[in-house]
Coordinates of C-alpha atoms in Angstrom, one line a residue:
X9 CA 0.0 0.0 0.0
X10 CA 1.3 3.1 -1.0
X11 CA 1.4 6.9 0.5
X12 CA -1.5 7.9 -1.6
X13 CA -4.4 6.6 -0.3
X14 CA -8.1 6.0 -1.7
X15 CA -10.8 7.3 0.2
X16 CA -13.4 5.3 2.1
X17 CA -17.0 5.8 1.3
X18 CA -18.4 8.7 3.7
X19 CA -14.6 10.0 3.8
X20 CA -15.8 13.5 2.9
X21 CA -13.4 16.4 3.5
X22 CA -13.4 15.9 7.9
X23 CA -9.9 17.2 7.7
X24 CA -10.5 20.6 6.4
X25 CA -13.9 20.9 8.4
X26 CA -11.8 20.4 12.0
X27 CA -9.0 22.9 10.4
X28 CA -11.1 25.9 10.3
X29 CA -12.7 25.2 13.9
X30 CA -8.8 25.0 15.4
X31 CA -6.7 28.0 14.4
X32 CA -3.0 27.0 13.2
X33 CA -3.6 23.7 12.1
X34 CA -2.5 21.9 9.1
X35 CA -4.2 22.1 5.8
X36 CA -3.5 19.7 2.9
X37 CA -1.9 21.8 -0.1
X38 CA -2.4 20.4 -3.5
X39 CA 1.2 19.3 -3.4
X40 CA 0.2 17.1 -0.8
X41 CA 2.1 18.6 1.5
X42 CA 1.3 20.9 4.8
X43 CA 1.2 24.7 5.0
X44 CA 0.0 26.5 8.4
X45 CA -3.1 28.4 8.0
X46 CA -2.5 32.3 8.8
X47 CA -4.2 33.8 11.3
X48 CA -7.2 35.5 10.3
X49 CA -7.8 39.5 10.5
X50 CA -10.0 41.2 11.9
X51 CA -13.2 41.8 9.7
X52 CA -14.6 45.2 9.4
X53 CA -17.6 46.0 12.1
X54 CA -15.6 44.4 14.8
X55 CA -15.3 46.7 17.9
X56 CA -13.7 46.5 21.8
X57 CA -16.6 47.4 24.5
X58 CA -15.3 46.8 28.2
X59 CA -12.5 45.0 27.0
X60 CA -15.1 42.5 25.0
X61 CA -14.4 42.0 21.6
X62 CA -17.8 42.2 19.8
X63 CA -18.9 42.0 15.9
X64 CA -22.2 43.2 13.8
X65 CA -24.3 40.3 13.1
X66 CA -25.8 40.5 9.7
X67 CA -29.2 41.6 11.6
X68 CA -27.0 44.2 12.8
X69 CA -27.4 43.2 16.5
X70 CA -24.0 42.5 18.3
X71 CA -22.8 39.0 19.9
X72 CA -19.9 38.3 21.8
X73 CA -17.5 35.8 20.6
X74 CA -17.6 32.3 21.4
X75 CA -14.6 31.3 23.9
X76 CA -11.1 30.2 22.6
X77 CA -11.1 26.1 22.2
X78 CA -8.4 24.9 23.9
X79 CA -5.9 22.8 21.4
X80 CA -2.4 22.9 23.1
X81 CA -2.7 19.6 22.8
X82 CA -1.8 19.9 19.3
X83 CA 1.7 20.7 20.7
X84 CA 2.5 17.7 22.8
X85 CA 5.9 16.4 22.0
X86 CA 5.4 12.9 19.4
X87 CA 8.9 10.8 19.5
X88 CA 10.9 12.1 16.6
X89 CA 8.1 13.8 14.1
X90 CA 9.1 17.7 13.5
X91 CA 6.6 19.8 15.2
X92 CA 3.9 20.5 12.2
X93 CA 3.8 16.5 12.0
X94 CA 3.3 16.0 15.6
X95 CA 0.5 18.3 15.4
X96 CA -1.5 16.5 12.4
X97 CA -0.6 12.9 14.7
X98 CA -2.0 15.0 18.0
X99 CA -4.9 15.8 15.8
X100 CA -5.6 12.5 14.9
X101 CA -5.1 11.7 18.3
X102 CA -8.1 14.3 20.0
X103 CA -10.0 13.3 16.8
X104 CA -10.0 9.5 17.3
X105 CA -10.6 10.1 20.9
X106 CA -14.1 11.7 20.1
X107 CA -15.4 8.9 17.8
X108 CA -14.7 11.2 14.4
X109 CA -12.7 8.4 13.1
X110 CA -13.2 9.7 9.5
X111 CA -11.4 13.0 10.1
X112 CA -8.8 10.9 12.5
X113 CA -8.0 9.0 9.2
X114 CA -7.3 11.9 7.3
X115 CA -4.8 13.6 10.0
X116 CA -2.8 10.2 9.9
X117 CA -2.7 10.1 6.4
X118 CA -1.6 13.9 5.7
X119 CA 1.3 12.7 8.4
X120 CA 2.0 10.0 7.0
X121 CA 2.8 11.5 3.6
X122 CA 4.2 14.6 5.0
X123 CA 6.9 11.6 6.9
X124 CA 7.9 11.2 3.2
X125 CA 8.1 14.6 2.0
X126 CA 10.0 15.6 4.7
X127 CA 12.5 12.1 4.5
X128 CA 11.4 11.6 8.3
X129 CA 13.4 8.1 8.8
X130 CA 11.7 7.1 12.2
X131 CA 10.5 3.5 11.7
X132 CA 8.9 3.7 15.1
X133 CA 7.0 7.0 14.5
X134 CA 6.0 5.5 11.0
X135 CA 4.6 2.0 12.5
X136 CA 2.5 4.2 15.4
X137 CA 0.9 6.4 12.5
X138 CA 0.5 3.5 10.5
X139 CA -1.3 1.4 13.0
X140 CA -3.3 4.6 14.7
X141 CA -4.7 4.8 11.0
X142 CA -5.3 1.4 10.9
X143 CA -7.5 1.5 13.8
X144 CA -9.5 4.1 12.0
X145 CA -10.2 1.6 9.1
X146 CA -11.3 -0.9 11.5
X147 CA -14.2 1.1 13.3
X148 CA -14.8 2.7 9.4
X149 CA -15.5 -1.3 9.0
X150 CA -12.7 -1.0 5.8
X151 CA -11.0 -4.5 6.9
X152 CA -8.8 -4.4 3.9
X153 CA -7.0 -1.3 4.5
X154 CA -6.9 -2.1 8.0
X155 CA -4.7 -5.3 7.3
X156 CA -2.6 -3.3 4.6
X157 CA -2.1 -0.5 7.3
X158 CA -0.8 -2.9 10.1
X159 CA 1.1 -5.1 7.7
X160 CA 2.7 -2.0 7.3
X161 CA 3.5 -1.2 10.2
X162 CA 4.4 -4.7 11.0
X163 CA 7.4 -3.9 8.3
X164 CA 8.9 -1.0 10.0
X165 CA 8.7 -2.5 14.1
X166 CA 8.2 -7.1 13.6
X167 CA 5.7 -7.5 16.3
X168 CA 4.4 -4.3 17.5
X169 CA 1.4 -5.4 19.8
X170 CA -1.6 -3.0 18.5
X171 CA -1.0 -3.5 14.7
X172 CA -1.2 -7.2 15.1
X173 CA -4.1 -7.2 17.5
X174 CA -5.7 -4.8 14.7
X175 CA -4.9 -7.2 11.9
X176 CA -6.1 -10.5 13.8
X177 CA -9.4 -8.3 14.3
X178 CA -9.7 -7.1 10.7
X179 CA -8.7 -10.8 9.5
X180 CA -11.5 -12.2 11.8
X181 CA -14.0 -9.7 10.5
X182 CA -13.2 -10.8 7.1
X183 CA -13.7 -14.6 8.6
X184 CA -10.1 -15.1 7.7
X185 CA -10.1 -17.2 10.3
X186 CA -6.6 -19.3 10.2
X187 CA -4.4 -15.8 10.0
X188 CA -6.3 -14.0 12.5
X189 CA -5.9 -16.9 14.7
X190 CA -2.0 -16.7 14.0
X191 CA -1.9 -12.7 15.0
X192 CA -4.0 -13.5 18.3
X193 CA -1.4 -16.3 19.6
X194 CA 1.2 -14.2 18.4
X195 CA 0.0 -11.0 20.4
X196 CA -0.3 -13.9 23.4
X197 CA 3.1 -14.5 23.1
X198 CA 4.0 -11.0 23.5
X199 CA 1.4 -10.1 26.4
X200 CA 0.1 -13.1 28.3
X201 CA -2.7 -10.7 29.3
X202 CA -4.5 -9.1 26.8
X203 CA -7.7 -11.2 27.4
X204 CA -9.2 -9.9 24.1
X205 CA -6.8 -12.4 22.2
X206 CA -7.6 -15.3 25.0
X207 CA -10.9 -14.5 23.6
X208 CA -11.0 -14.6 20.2
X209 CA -8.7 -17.6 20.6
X210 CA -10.8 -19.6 21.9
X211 CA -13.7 -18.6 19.9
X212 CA -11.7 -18.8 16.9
X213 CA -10.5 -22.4 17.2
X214 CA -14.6 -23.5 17.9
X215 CA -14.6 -22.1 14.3
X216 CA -11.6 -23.6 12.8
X217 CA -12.7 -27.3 14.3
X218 CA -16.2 -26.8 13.0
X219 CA -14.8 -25.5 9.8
X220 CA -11.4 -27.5 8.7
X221 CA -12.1 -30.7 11.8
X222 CA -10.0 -32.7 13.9
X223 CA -7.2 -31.9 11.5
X224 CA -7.8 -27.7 11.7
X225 CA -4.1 -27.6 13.4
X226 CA -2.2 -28.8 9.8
X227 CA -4.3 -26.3 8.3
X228 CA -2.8 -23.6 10.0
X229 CA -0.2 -20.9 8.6
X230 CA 3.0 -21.2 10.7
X231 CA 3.0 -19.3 14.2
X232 CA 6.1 -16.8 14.4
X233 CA 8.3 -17.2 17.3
X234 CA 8.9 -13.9 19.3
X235 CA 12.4 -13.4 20.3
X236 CA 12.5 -13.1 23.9
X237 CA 14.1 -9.6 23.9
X238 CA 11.1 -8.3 21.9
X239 CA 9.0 -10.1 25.1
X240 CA 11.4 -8.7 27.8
X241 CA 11.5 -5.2 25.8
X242 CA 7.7 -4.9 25.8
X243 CA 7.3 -6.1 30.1
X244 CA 10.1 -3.2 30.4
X245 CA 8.1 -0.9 28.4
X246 CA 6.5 2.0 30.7
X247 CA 2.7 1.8 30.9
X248 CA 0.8 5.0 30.1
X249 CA -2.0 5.6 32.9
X250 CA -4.7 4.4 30.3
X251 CA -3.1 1.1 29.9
X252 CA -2.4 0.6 34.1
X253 CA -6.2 2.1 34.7
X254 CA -7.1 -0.7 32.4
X255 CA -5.1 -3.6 34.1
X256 CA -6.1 -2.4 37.2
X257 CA -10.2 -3.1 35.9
X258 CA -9.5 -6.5 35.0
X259 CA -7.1 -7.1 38.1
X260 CA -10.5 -6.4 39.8
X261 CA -12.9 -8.3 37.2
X262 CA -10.8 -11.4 37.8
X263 CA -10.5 -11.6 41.6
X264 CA -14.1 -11.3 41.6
X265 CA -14.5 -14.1 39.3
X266 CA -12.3 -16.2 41.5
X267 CA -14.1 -15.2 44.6
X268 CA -17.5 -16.2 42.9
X269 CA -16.3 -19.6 41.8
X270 CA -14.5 -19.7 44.9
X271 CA -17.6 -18.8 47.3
X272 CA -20.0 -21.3 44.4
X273 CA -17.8 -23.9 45.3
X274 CA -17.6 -23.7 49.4
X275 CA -21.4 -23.4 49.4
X276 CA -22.1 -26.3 47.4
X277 CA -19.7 -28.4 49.6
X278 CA -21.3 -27.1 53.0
X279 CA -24.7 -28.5 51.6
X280 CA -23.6 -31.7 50.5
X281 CA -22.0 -32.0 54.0
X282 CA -25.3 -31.2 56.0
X283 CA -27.3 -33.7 53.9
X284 CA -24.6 -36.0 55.2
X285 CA -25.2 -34.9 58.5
X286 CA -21.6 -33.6 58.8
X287 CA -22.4 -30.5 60.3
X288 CA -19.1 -29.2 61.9
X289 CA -17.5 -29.7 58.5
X290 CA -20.2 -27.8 57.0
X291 CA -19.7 -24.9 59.8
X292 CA -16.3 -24.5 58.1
X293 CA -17.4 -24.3 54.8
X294 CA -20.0 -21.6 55.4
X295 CA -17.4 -19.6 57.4
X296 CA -15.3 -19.8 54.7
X297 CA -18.2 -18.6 52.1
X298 CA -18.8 -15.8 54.6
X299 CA -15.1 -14.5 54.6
X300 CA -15.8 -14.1 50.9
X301 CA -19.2 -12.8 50.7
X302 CA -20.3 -11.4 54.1
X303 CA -23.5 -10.3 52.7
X304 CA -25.3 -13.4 52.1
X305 CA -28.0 -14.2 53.8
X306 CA -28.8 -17.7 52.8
X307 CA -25.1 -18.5 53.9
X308 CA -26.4 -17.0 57.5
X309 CA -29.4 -19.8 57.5
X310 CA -27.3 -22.6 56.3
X311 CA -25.0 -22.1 58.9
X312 CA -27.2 -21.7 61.4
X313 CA -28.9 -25.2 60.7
X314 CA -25.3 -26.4 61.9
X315 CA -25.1 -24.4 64.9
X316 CA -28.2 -26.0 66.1
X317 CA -27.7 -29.4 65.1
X318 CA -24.2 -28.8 67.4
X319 CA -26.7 -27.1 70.1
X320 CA -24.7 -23.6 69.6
X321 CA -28.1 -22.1 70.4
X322 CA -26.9 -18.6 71.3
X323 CA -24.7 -18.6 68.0
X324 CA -27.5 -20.0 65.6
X325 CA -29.0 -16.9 67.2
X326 CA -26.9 -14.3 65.8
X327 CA -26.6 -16.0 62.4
X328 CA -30.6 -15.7 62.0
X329 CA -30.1 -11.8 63.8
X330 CA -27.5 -11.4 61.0
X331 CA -29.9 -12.7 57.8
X332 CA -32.4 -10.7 59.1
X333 CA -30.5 -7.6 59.2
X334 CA -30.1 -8.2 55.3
X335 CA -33.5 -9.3 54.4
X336 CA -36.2 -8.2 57.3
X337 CA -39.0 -11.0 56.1
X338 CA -36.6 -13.7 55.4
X339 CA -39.1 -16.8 56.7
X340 CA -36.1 -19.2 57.2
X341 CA -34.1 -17.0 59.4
X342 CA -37.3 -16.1 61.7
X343 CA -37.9 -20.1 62.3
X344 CA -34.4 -20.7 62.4
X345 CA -34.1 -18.0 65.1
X346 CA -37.2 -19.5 67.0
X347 CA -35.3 -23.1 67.3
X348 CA -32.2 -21.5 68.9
X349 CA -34.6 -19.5 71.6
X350 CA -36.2 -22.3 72.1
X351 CA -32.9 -24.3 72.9
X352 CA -31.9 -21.3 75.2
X353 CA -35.2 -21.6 76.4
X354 CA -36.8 -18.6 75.9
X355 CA -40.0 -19.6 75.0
X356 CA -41.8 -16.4 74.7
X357 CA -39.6 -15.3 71.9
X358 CA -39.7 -18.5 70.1
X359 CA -43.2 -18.1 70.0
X360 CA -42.9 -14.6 68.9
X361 CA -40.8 -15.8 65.6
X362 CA -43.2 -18.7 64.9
X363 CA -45.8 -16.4 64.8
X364 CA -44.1 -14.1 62.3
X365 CA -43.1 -17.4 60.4
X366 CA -46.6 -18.1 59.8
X367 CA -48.0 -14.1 59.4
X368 CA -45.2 -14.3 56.6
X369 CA -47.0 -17.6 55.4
X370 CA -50.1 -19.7 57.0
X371 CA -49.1 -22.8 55.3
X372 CA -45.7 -23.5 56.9
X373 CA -46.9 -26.6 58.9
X374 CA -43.1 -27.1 60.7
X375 CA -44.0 -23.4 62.1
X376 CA -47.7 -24.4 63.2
X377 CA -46.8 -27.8 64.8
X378 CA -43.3 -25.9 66.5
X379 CA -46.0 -23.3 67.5
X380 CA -47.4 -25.9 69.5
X381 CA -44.8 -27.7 71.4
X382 CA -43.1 -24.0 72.5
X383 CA -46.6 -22.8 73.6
X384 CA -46.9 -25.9 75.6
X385 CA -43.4 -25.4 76.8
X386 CA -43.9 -21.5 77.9
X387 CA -47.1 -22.9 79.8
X388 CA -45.2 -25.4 81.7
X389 CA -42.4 -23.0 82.0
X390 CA -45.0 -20.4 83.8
X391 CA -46.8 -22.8 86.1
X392 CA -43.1 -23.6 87.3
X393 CA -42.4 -20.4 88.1
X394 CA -45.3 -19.9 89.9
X395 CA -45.2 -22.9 91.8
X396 CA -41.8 -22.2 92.7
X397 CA -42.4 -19.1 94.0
X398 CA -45.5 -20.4 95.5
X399 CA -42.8 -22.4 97.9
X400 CA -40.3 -19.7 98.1

């Protein structure tokens, strides 16, 4: 693929539309090249009233201006590009970053052929602008210049990590499946974690079995070995705060995963183990769950099932106190919590629970005939009392 470059459908003229909202950038000459747009003069009509600089409207009625917009960005340094360069790359840049991909691809390609006008020999420059424009193709949905782009840039820096991940993305898009499958393990064997090619890996190789069968390995183009200095250059590389932010997010995803399968798992095992009647073992595996999720209540009724089948009454208690701190009507935690008064022997506010059991819902009949036997309980409990005191 050459400098000159055809024009995707849509393409229109973005370039020169962003040029005359930002003063002092480029504007493509019909050399091809760059020449920086003069500032503009004053037109007649304009005034200064306290210090506001004010024009005639063609109603004649006066507006003030509309605020500077803000493009020193435009001068941030860009490795080795001369500084009306860096500017179109910074412009592609800001332009990329607010979705106007079509304009984006036309500040990268005006950089690009300015590189050669200017002999700018920076193979590393070249490969960024390169793949940067690549990505524009890609969301443009223009596959084939997307491939051409980062093949590209794969010439001036041999595995550069975006321009392959592009490519395997525009070759899967294209259902090239075999060499997008060869850029993904290749991107993996740069950066373990980039868990967009774990993705499209495995997804890809569902395809290729479905598509080519047991045999879909032969088929394959051959996978490229990276030097381990091109691995050990790119862990040394600094990470911009996007990239780190980014990490960080799926540090976070992941642990949560594991802490879900992790917490799935304990559960499961704690059940099995009470309908074995190993309760104490069970205890352990809901404690466990508990470290991981201390919010979940059903863990706080399971456990408690344990603590009174081990007669830990006044700790079954605060398990049930505990679920229904997190869910107020929880019916299970109410008649769990009436089993451990009643093994502390307060009756009264067993009954209490049962009661709420069964104001929750009429048809629990382990609530009714519990009802019973602690009812009968608090009346022995009373005429005890009273004949006790009667002696006393």
């Amino acid at each position: 693929m050459g400098n000159a470059q055809e024009k995707p459908p849509g393409y229109g003229g973005g370039g020169g539309r962003w040029d005359q909202a930002t003063a002092g950038s480029g504007t493509r000459s019909r050399g091809g090249g760059c020449e920086e747009k003069p500032p503009s003069h004053s037109a007649s009509g304009k005034g200064v009233a306290n210090g506001t600089q004010r024009e005639n409207s063609p109603g004649g009625q006066e507006e003030q201006n509309s605020p500077a917009v803000d493009t020193s960005y435009l001068d941030a340094p860009a490795g080795a590009l001369p500084p009306h360069l860096a500017r179109l790359k910074n412009a592609g840049n800001h332009l990329f970053k607010h979705g106007q991909f079509a304009d984006a691809l036309e500040k990268y390609t005006q950089a690009i052929d300015g590189c050669a006008e200017a002999g700018v020999d920076s193979p590393e420059d070249l490969c960024i602008l390169y793949s940067n424009r690549a990505a524009c193709f890609l969301k443009d949905g223009n596959s084939s210049d997307c491939i051409q782009d980062c093949t590209k840039a794969l010439e001036l820096q041999p595995f550069s990590l975006k321009p392959l991940l592009r490519r395997a993305m525009a070759y899967e898009s294209l259902e090239r499946y075999r060499k997008a499958y060869v850029d993904y393990k290749t991107v993996l064997q740069i950066d373990t974690g980039v868990q967009a090619a774990h993705d499209s890996v495995h997804r890809i190789t569902k395809m290729l079995i479905e598509q080519d069968g047991p045999e879909w390995r032969e088929k394959l183009p051959e996978i490229p070995s990276v030097p381990l200095s091109v691995q050990q250059q790119h862990r040394d590389k600094p990470v911009s705060a996007e990239v780190a932010q980014a990490r960080a997010a799926r540090a976070v995803q992941e642990e949560a995963r594991r802490k879900d399968a992790r917490f799935t798992l304990l559960k499961r095992e704690g059940n099995d183990l009470v309908k074995t009647g190993h309760f104490q073992e069970a205890l352990q595996k809901y404690s466990e769950c508990l470290t991981l999720k201390p919010d979940e209540c059903a863990v706080y009724t399971n456990r408690a099932i344990c603590l009174l089948k081990l007669s830990r009454f006044e700790e079954a208690k605060q398990d049930c106190d505990s679920a229904l701190q997190l869910e107020p009507s929880n019916k299970k935690a109410f008649y769990r919590r009436a089993l451990a008064y009643k093994g502390l022997q307060d009756y009264l506010s067993a009954s209490s629970d049962l009661q709420e059991v069964l104001q929750l819902d009429p048809k629990v009949r382990e609530a009714e005939q519990e009802l019973e036997v602690v009812t009968s309980l608090l009346r022995q409990s009373l005429m005890d009392s009273s004949a006790h005191t009667g002696r006393v």
